[in-house]
Short mmCIF file of C-alpha atoms in Angstrom, two decimals:
data_model
loop_
_atom_site.label_atom_id
_atom_site.label_comp_id
_atom_site.label_asym_id
_atom_site.label_seq_id
_atom_site.Cartn_x
_atom_site.Cartn_y
_atom_site.Cartn_z
CA MET R 20 0.00 0.00 0.00
CA THR R 21 2.84 2.37 0.71
CA SER R 22 6.14 3.12 -0.93
CA ARG R 23 7.90 2.22 2.29
CA THR R 24 5.95 -1.01 2.63
CA ALA R 25 7.03 -1.89 -0.89
CA ARG R 26 10.65 -1.22 -0.01
CA ARG R 27 10.34 -3.45 3.04
CA ARG R 28 8.66 -6.19 1.02
CA VAL R 29 11.42 -6.33 -1.59
CA LEU R 30 14.23 -6.05 0.96
CA VAL R 31 12.91 -7.84 4.01
CA ALA R 32 15.15 -10.87 3.42
CA ALA R 33 18.23 -8.76 2.70
CA SER R 34 19.45 -8.89 6.27
CA ALA R 35 19.46 -12.68 6.29
CA ALA R 36 21.11 -12.83 2.89
CA MET R 37 23.78 -10.34 3.95
CA VAL R 38 24.66 -12.38 7.02
CA ALA R 39 24.89 -15.57 4.98
CA VAL R 40 27.07 -14.08 2.26
CA LEU R 41 29.48 -12.38 4.63
CA ALA R 42 29.74 -15.45 6.82
CA ALA R 43 30.65 -17.50 3.79
CA CYS R 44 33.27 -14.96 2.81
CA GLY R 45 34.87 -14.55 6.20
CA GLY R 46 32.55 -12.53 8.43
CA ASN R 47 33.96 -9.19 9.53
CA ALA R 48 37.42 -9.79 8.13
CA GLY R 49 38.89 -7.31 5.72
CA SER R 50 37.30 -4.12 6.99
CA SER R 51 39.29 -1.17 5.75
CA SER R 52 39.15 2.58 5.79
CA GLY R 53 38.76 4.71 2.72
CA ASP R 54 40.44 7.99 1.83
CA ALA R 55 39.37 11.60 1.92
CA GLY R 56 39.99 12.27 -1.77
CA LYS R 57 39.19 15.60 -3.35
CA VAL R 58 35.97 17.57 -3.74
CA ASP R 59 36.58 19.94 -6.65
CA GLY R 60 36.67 17.92 -9.83
CA SER R 61 35.48 14.82 -7.96
CA SER R 62 33.44 11.92 -9.28
CA ILE R 63 31.41 9.69 -6.97
CA VAL R 64 29.14 6.70 -7.49
CA LEU R 65 25.72 6.65 -5.80
CA THR R 66 23.81 3.37 -5.80
CA THR R 67 20.12 3.04 -5.01
CA ILE R 68 17.36 0.49 -5.55
CA THR R 69 15.66 0.53 -8.93
CA ALA R 70 12.42 1.99 -7.56
CA LEU R 71 14.22 5.15 -6.46
CA GLU R 72 16.56 5.54 -9.42
CA PRO R 73 14.51 8.19 -11.31
CA GLN R 74 14.36 10.61 -8.41
CA PHE R 75 18.01 10.12 -7.45
CA LYS R 76 19.02 10.90 -11.01
CA LYS R 77 17.15 14.18 -10.65
CA TYR R 78 19.01 14.88 -7.40
CA ALA R 79 22.31 14.22 -9.16
CA GLU R 80 21.36 16.52 -12.03
CA ALA R 81 20.50 19.33 -9.63
CA TYR R 82 23.77 18.83 -7.74
CA THR R 83 25.98 18.86 -10.83
CA LYS R 84 24.10 21.87 -12.16
CA GLN R 85 25.12 23.76 -9.03
CA PHE R 86 28.63 22.27 -9.08
CA PRO R 87 29.54 21.64 -12.75
CA ASP R 88 33.03 20.36 -11.91
CA ARG R 89 31.63 17.52 -9.78
CA LYS R 90 30.12 14.32 -11.09
CA VAL R 91 27.61 11.96 -9.46
CA GLU R 92 27.02 8.69 -11.28
CA VAL R 93 23.73 7.13 -10.20
CA ARG R 94 23.50 3.38 -10.49
CA SER R 95 20.54 1.20 -9.64
CA THR R 96 20.61 -2.27 -8.17
CA THR R 97 17.97 -4.92 -8.33
CA ASP R 98 14.97 -4.63 -6.03
CA LYS R 99 15.31 -8.33 -5.21
CA ALA R 100 16.42 -8.69 -1.62
CA ASP R 101 18.91 -11.50 -1.91
CA GLU R 102 20.60 -9.95 -4.92
CA TYR R 103 20.82 -6.54 -3.27
CA ALA R 104 22.43 -7.98 -0.16
CA GLN R 105 24.84 -10.12 -2.15
CA GLN R 106 25.93 -7.17 -4.29
CA LEU R 107 26.79 -5.10 -1.21
CA ALA R 108 28.59 -7.96 0.46
CA THR R 109 30.62 -8.82 -2.62
CA ALA R 110 31.46 -5.19 -3.33
CA ARG R 111 32.66 -4.68 0.25
CA LEU R 112 34.94 -7.68 0.10
CA SER R 113 36.37 -6.65 -3.27
CA GLY R 114 36.79 -2.99 -2.27
CA GLU R 115 34.33 -1.83 -4.92
CA LEU R 116 31.49 -0.43 -2.86
CA PRO R 117 29.86 2.73 -4.22
CA ASP R 118 30.77 5.95 -2.43
CA VAL R 119 27.19 6.68 -1.34
CA PHE R 120 24.37 4.15 -1.26
CA PHE R 121 20.81 3.41 -0.25
CA ASN R 122 20.38 2.05 3.26
CA VAL R 123 17.19 1.07 5.07
CA ASP R 124 16.26 0.99 8.75
CA PHE R 125 15.94 -2.76 9.25
CA LEU R 126 19.17 -3.49 7.34
CA ALA R 127 21.35 -0.78 8.88
CA ASP R 128 22.59 -2.79 11.85
CA THR R 129 23.73 -5.69 9.67
CA LEU R 130 25.56 -3.36 7.28
CA ALA R 131 27.32 -1.69 10.20
CA THR R 132 28.25 -4.98 11.86
CA ASN R 133 29.86 -6.17 8.66
CA ASN R 134 31.90 -3.01 8.09
CA VAL R 135 30.06 -1.83 4.99
CA THR R 136 29.05 1.60 6.29
CA LEU R 137 31.20 4.48 7.51
CA ASP R 138 30.61 5.89 11.00
CA LEU R 139 29.34 9.39 10.21
CA SER R 140 29.35 10.72 13.79
CA PRO R 141 32.89 12.20 13.63
CA GLY R 142 32.07 14.02 10.40
CA LEU R 143 28.84 15.36 11.86
CA LYS R 144 30.78 16.72 14.84
CA GLU R 145 33.28 18.33 12.45
CA GLY R 146 30.47 20.18 10.65
CA LYS R 147 30.65 18.33 7.34
CA LEU R 148 26.88 18.44 6.84
CA SER R 149 26.14 22.14 6.23
CA GLY R 150 26.10 22.83 9.94
CA LEU R 151 23.60 20.04 10.65
CA THR R 152 24.51 17.78 13.55
CA ALA R 153 23.07 14.51 14.81
CA ASP R 154 20.79 16.58 17.04
CA SER R 155 19.33 18.32 13.99
CA PHE R 156 17.52 15.13 13.00
CA LEU R 157 14.51 13.67 14.74
CA PRO R 158 16.23 11.37 17.26
CA GLN R 159 14.12 8.29 16.63
CA PHE R 160 14.86 8.40 12.88
CA VAL R 161 18.62 8.92 13.12
CA GLY R 162 18.54 6.33 15.90
CA GLN R 163 17.64 3.68 13.35
CA TYR R 164 21.16 4.00 11.98
CA ARG R 165 22.92 3.57 15.32
CA PRO R 166 24.38 0.03 15.55
CA LEU R 167 23.00 -2.03 18.41
CA ALA R 168 26.51 -2.88 19.63
CA LYS R 169 27.88 0.66 19.16
CA PRO R 170 25.03 3.15 19.65
CA GLU R 171 27.46 6.07 19.73
CA GLN R 172 27.99 5.57 16.00
CA ILE R 173 25.76 6.77 13.16
CA THR R 174 26.13 4.77 9.96
CA GLY R 175 23.43 6.38 7.84
CA LEU R 176 21.23 9.45 7.68
CA PRO R 177 17.46 9.20 7.17
CA VAL R 178 16.14 10.74 3.97
CA SER R 179 12.51 11.15 4.95
CA ALA R 180 10.49 11.10 8.17
CA ASP R 181 8.02 8.49 7.00
CA SER R 182 5.09 7.92 9.36
CA VAL R 183 1.54 6.65 9.14
CA GLY R 184 -1.82 8.30 9.45
CA LEU R 185 -5.46 7.27 9.19
CA PHE R 186 -6.78 7.79 5.66
CA TYR R 187 -10.55 8.05 5.32
CA ASN R 188 -12.92 8.30 2.37
CA LYS R 189 -15.49 10.98 3.17
CA SER R 190 -17.54 10.04 0.13
CA LEU R 191 -18.04 6.50 1.47
CA PHE R 192 -18.89 7.81 4.94
CA ASP R 193 -21.55 10.06 3.40
CA GLN R 194 -22.82 7.32 1.08
CA LEU R 195 -23.35 4.98 4.03
CA GLY R 196 -24.83 7.69 6.25
CA VAL R 197 -22.02 7.60 8.80
CA LYS R 198 -21.54 11.14 10.10
CA GLU R 199 -18.63 10.53 12.45
CA TYR R 200 -15.41 11.31 10.60
CA PRO R 201 -12.10 10.43 12.31
CA LYS R 202 -10.97 13.01 14.86
CA ALA R 203 -7.61 13.82 16.43
CA ASP R 204 -8.81 12.59 19.83
CA TRP R 205 -10.02 9.20 18.61
CA THR R 206 -8.94 6.06 20.44
CA TRP R 207 -8.50 2.67 18.81
CA GLU R 208 -11.89 1.72 20.22
CA ASP R 209 -13.43 4.65 18.32
CA MET R 210 -11.76 3.58 15.08
CA LEU R 211 -12.88 -0.02 15.42
CA ARG R 212 -16.41 0.99 16.45
CA VAL R 213 -16.88 3.24 13.42
CA GLY R 214 -15.16 0.71 11.18
CA LYS R 215 -17.66 -1.91 12.33
CA GLU R 216 -20.56 0.45 11.60
CA LEU R 217 -19.23 1.17 8.11
CA GLN R 218 -18.64 -2.51 7.45
CA ALA R 219 -22.16 -3.45 8.51
CA LYS R 220 -23.84 -0.70 6.51
CA GLY R 221 -21.69 -1.55 3.49
CA GLY R 222 -23.29 -4.97 3.30
CA GLY R 223 -20.15 -6.60 1.96
CA ARG R 224 -19.63 -3.95 -0.71
CA ILE R 225 -17.48 -1.69 1.47
CA THR R 226 -14.64 -2.49 3.86
CA GLY R 227 -14.88 -0.37 7.00
CA LEU R 228 -11.17 -0.47 7.88
CA ALA R 229 -8.39 -2.08 5.91
CA ALA R 230 -7.01 -4.92 8.07
CA PRO R 231 -4.58 -3.13 10.44
CA LEU R 232 -2.12 -6.02 10.63
CA GLY R 233 -2.36 -7.00 6.98
CA ASP R 234 -1.28 -10.65 6.93
CA GLY R 235 -0.01 -10.33 10.51
CA SER R 236 3.50 -9.07 9.79
CA ALA R 237 2.88 -5.31 9.83
CA GLN R 238 5.26 -4.27 12.61
CA ILE R 239 4.79 -0.62 11.60
CA VAL R 240 1.28 -1.04 13.09
CA TYR R 241 1.68 -3.59 15.87
CA GLY R 242 4.95 -2.21 17.26
CA PRO R 243 3.48 1.12 18.43
CA VAL R 244 0.33 -0.57 19.77
CA ILE R 245 2.35 -3.04 21.83
CA LYS R 246 4.46 -0.17 23.16
CA ALA R 247 1.33 1.84 24.05
CA PHE R 248 0.23 -1.07 26.25
CA GLY R 249 3.63 -1.05 27.97
CA GLY R 250 5.16 -3.99 26.10
CA SER R 251 8.03 -4.33 23.67
CA VAL R 252 8.69 -6.01 20.36
CA TYR R 253 12.38 -6.34 21.24
CA ASP R 254 14.27 -5.09 24.29
CA ALA R 255 17.91 -4.43 23.47
CA LYS R 256 18.83 -4.41 27.18
CA THR R 257 17.59 -7.94 27.80
CA GLY R 258 18.16 -9.16 24.26
CA LYS R 259 14.68 -10.67 24.13
CA SER R 260 11.37 -10.17 22.38
CA GLY R 261 8.22 -9.56 24.40
CA ILE R 262 5.56 -10.30 21.77
CA GLY R 263 4.06 -13.05 23.96
CA GLN R 264 3.99 -11.13 27.24
CA PRO R 265 0.73 -9.96 28.90
CA GLU R 266 1.07 -6.35 27.70
CA ALA R 267 1.55 -7.51 24.12
CA ILE R 268 -1.34 -9.97 24.37
CA LYS R 269 -3.66 -7.04 25.12
CA ALA R 270 -2.40 -5.36 21.94
CA TRP R 271 -2.82 -8.47 19.79
CA LYS R 272 -6.37 -9.03 21.03
CA LEU R 273 -7.33 -5.45 20.19
CA MET R 274 -5.83 -5.52 16.70
CA LEU R 275 -7.05 -9.01 15.82
CA SER R 276 -10.59 -8.05 16.83
CA ALA R 277 -10.83 -5.97 13.65
CA TYR R 278 -10.92 -9.01 11.35
CA GLY R 279 -14.44 -9.97 10.34
CA THR R 280 -15.98 -7.00 12.16
CA ALA R 281 -14.42 -3.64 11.29
CA SER R 282 -12.32 -5.27 8.55
CA GLY R 283 -12.86 -8.12 6.14
CA ALA R 284 -11.93 -11.71 6.82
CA TYR R 285 -8.24 -12.63 7.08
CA THR R 286 -6.37 -13.09 3.81
CA THR R 287 -2.73 -13.46 2.85
CA THR R 288 -3.34 -11.63 -0.45
CA THR R 289 -2.79 -8.21 1.08
CA ASP R 290 -1.68 -6.83 -2.30
CA ASP R 291 -5.14 -7.36 -3.78
CA PRO R 292 -6.05 -3.96 -5.34
CA LYS R 293 -9.64 -4.39 -4.14
CA LEU R 294 -8.40 -4.24 -0.55
CA SER R 295 -6.45 -1.00 -0.99
CA PHE R 296 -7.69 2.43 0.06
CA GLY R 297 -7.23 3.60 -3.53
CA SER R 298 -9.85 1.13 -4.74
CA GLY R 299 -12.59 3.44 -3.50
CA LYS R 300 -14.15 0.50 -1.63
CA VAL R 301 -12.29 0.95 1.66
CA ALA R 302 -13.56 3.60 4.07
CA MET R 303 -10.50 3.82 6.34
CA ALA R 304 -6.92 2.60 6.17
CA ILE R 305 -3.67 3.01 8.06
CA ALA R 306 -1.05 4.11 5.54
CA SER R 307 1.98 6.33 5.20
CA ARG R 308 2.61 9.77 3.72
CA GLY R 309 4.13 7.92 0.77
CA SER R 310 0.66 6.74 -0.23
CA VAL R 311 -0.64 10.26 -0.87
CA PRO R 312 0.42 10.55 -4.54
CA GLN R 313 -1.09 7.14 -5.34
CA VAL R 314 -4.35 7.98 -3.60
CA LYS R 315 -4.57 11.34 -5.39
CA THR R 316 -4.36 9.53 -8.70
CA ALA R 317 -6.81 6.79 -7.75
CA LEU R 318 -9.52 8.79 -5.96
CA VAL R 319 -9.89 11.79 -8.24
CA ASN R 320 -13.69 11.77 -7.90
CA ALA R 321 -13.89 11.11 -4.17
CA LYS R 322 -13.53 13.34 -1.13
CA TRP R 323 -10.92 11.98 1.24
CA ASP R 324 -8.61 13.19 3.98
CA VAL R 325 -6.19 12.00 6.69
CA GLN R 326 -6.08 12.16 10.46
CA VAL R 327 -3.52 11.28 13.12
CA LEU R 328 -3.65 7.67 14.18
CA PRO R 329 -5.89 6.94 17.19
CA THR R 330 -4.31 6.68 20.64
CA ILE R 331 -4.26 4.00 23.31
CA GLU R 332 -4.33 5.17 26.92
CA GLY R 333 -3.36 8.63 25.66
CA LYS R 334 -0.28 7.34 23.81
CA SER R 335 0.42 7.76 20.11
CA THR R 336 0.27 4.62 18.00
CA ALA R 337 1.75 6.17 14.87
CA GLY R 338 4.38 3.92 13.36
CA GLY R 339 7.16 4.98 11.07
CA GLY R 340 10.42 4.12 9.43
CA SER R 341 12.91 5.39 6.94
CA TYR R 342 15.36 4.67 4.23
CA GLY R 343 18.63 6.53 4.36
CA LEU R 344 21.95 7.27 2.72
CA SER R 345 25.30 5.95 3.84
CA ILE R 346 28.94 6.45 2.87
CA ALA R 347 30.97 3.32 2.22
CA GLN R 348 33.66 2.57 4.74
CA THR R 349 36.02 1.73 1.84
CA SER R 350 35.24 4.80 -0.30
CA LYS R 351 38.30 6.59 -1.69
CA ASN R 352 36.22 9.74 -2.12
CA GLN R 353 34.82 10.32 1.34
CA ASP R 354 35.17 14.11 1.29
CA ALA R 355 33.33 14.26 -2.04
CA ALA R 356 30.67 11.95 -0.64
CA TRP R 357 30.29 14.26 2.36
CA ALA R 358 30.01 17.25 0.01
CA PHE R 359 27.11 15.58 -1.79
CA LEU R 360 25.34 14.73 1.48
CA SER R 361 25.92 18.29 2.70
CA TRP R 362 24.12 19.58 -0.38
CA PHE R 363 21.43 16.90 -0.25
CA TYR R 364 20.37 17.47 3.36
CA ASP R 365 20.30 21.29 3.07
CA THR R 366 16.62 22.36 3.06
CA LYS R 367 17.43 25.13 0.56
CA THR R 368 19.08 22.85 -2.00
CA GLY R 369 18.86 19.05 -2.10
CA MET R 370 16.01 18.65 0.37
CA LYS R 371 13.98 21.18 -1.59
CA VAL R 372 14.41 19.05 -4.70
CA ALA R 373 13.65 15.89 -2.72
CA GLN R 374 10.39 17.34 -1.43
CA ASP R 375 9.32 18.41 -4.92
CA VAL R 376 10.44 15.24 -6.72
CA GLY R 377 10.16 12.48 -4.16
CA GLY R 378 7.52 13.68 -1.70
CA VAL R 379 10.12 13.59 1.04
CA ILE R 380 9.40 14.97 4.52
CA PRO R 381 12.77 16.28 5.79
CA PRO R 382 13.59 14.37 9.01
CA THR R 383 14.41 17.58 10.91
CA ASP R 384 12.30 19.97 12.96
CA ASP R 385 12.99 22.77 10.49
CA GLY R 386 12.04 20.58 7.54
CA ILE R 387 8.78 19.47 9.13
CA ASP R 388 7.79 23.00 10.14
CA ASN R 389 8.90 24.93 7.07
CA GLY R 390 9.22 22.40 4.27
CA THR R 391 7.31 22.52 0.99
CA TRP R 392 6.08 18.92 1.42
CA LYS R 393 2.77 20.24 2.83
CA ASP R 394 1.98 22.22 -0.32
CA GLY R 395 -0.84 20.98 -2.51
CA THR R 396 -4.07 19.17 -1.71
CA PRO R 397 -5.73 16.80 -1.19
CA PRO R 398 -5.57 15.86 1.57
CA ASP R 399 -6.51 19.04 3.37
CA ASN R 400 -5.05 17.76 6.63
CA ILE R 401 -1.69 16.63 5.22
CA ALA R 402 0.20 18.50 7.95
CA ILE R 403 -0.73 15.73 10.41
CA PHE R 404 2.15 13.69 9.01
CA GLY R 405 4.55 16.14 10.62
CA GLN R 406 2.86 15.58 13.96
CA SER R 407 2.93 11.81 13.40
CA ALA R 408 6.61 11.88 12.49
CA ARG R 409 7.52 13.54 15.78
CA SER R 410 5.59 11.01 17.84
CA ALA R 411 6.20 7.96 15.66
CA VAL R 412 7.31 4.66 17.16
CA LEU R 413 9.71 3.30 14.57
CA LEU R 414 10.43 -0.23 13.46
CA THR R 415 12.49 -1.94 16.13
CA ALA R 416 16.13 -2.60 15.29
CA MET R 417 16.87 -6.28 15.83
CA PRO R 418 20.10 -8.24 15.58
CA GLY R 419 21.08 -9.90 12.32
CA SER R 420 18.30 -11.58 10.41
CA THR R 421 15.88 -11.87 13.34
CA SER R 422 13.53 -9.20 11.97
CA THR R 423 12.70 -11.67 9.20
CA VAL R 424 12.03 -14.38 11.79
CA MET R 425 9.78 -11.92 13.65
CA ALA R 426 7.72 -11.20 10.52
CA ASP R 427 7.22 -14.90 9.81
CA ALA R 428 6.39 -15.68 13.44
CA THR R 429 3.73 -12.99 13.87
CA LYS R 430 2.18 -13.91 10.53
CA LYS R 431 1.95 -17.56 11.56
CA ALA R 432 0.50 -16.66 14.97
CA THR R 433 -2.11 -14.41 13.35
CA GLN R 434 -3.17 -17.20 11.02
CA GLU R 435 -3.43 -19.71 13.85
CA VAL R 436 -5.66 -17.38 15.85
CA LEU R 437 -7.92 -16.31 13.01
CA LEU R 438 -8.04 -19.46 10.89
CA LYS R 439 -7.45 -22.25 13.41
CA HIS R 440 -9.05 -20.55 16.42
CA ARG R 441 -6.03 -21.04 18.64
CA SER R 442 -5.88 -18.78 21.69
CA VAL R 443 -3.99 -15.51 21.31
CA GLU R 444 -1.94 -16.36 24.40
CA GLU R 445 -0.76 -19.72 23.03
CA ALA R 446 -0.11 -18.58 19.48
CA PHE R 447 1.98 -15.55 20.41
CA ALA R 448 3.80 -17.31 23.24
CA GLU R 449 5.02 -19.75 20.61
CA ALA R 450 5.90 -16.86 18.27
CA GLU R 451 7.92 -15.22 21.05
CA LYS R 452 9.74 -18.50 21.71
CA THR R 453 10.65 -18.80 18.02
CA VAL R 454 11.95 -15.25 17.84
CA ASN R 455 13.98 -15.50 21.03
CA ALA R 456 15.54 -18.74 19.87
CA ALA R 457 16.65 -16.95 16.68
CA ILE R 458 18.03 -14.05 18.71
CA ALA R 459 19.99 -16.43 20.95
CA LYS R 460 21.38 -18.23 17.91
CA GLN R 461 22.38 -14.91 16.36
CA ALA R 462 24.31 -13.98 19.52
CA LYS R 463 26.52 -17.08 19.32
#
């Protein structure tokens, strides 16, 4: 449904693939430092996934227009997870990594552990980023690029503060005679209650609320809800997952209650266009800012808007995540790479282009407050994504490939509850056991 969800879908196995490839090639051996190089007259290589290649080419064009003596060669890699991971691993071992490259929140720790990414914290302290420091970025977003074992380091910088909101189709509300549009003070109970009313009045023609958990693996939704109940997806201090603990069980019961009442029956075909908000047959859906352009195109004849995600016990349940940019640890052009990032993250230069071309929300307070990303409607209430970004609970960084194990485990547990009528307590206790076993294995 969202651009970020698509990125996660194509790359979700990359962490596991990266670990396997590097282990086969000698683990952490061979880490080396690059060189400063020159800036004037420099040439750097920037690699990104295929889906983002068009907009990064526009960034490169804008940069070289401002600095004609500098060159940025944009290359795209496959969107297939295993191939992407293998390319990075092989390039690191052969000393042929690009100077700057696409990173993503759930892969950042693995890349850092295996010496692919440069620690940017010294350069930030030295003022290499147009005066921006680590504190200039929203802490939870830059925190996604802090290695679990070395949290003082920063191995990537977020490109956009991507968070979710509650999309709603006013035309469907009006058609079904439901007068209660989503409000900023809604709780999850309010959302599910109105979703159930819409679903009932739709008589099978309309979905009240797109299934919050999707196929059961949507951590961008369940992570914040579990946290709002006082639980945790993964606790770095204890090195364990808490998805089967009492606090989490409360969260699972709430979210799973949507299926068959406020939402349709469970299905694994979450990519079915008929189940998307853009189909015009779904009254409400949890989706990210990245969905806005798609929805604008799809719902040209409908009235729709967005609202902040409902709360639980007064706590925000907005989820979020990011993709970022990193400098290769082995780059021979690190000063030139820094010069590009300095231009890119400046709200008056690169970030202005990124907002216009890529719909980016700058992951800084200044960018959220004063950026051009809010220009243009619909939705009228687009500014709520700035509020959501500040309060967002981001995808939990987990060691090695265990985020993939987590996704499979919660999906299986969801299916067992909804399709096999197993108790929530039993299904998610087993899921927690599976995840913690993977974490323990990763630690060896």
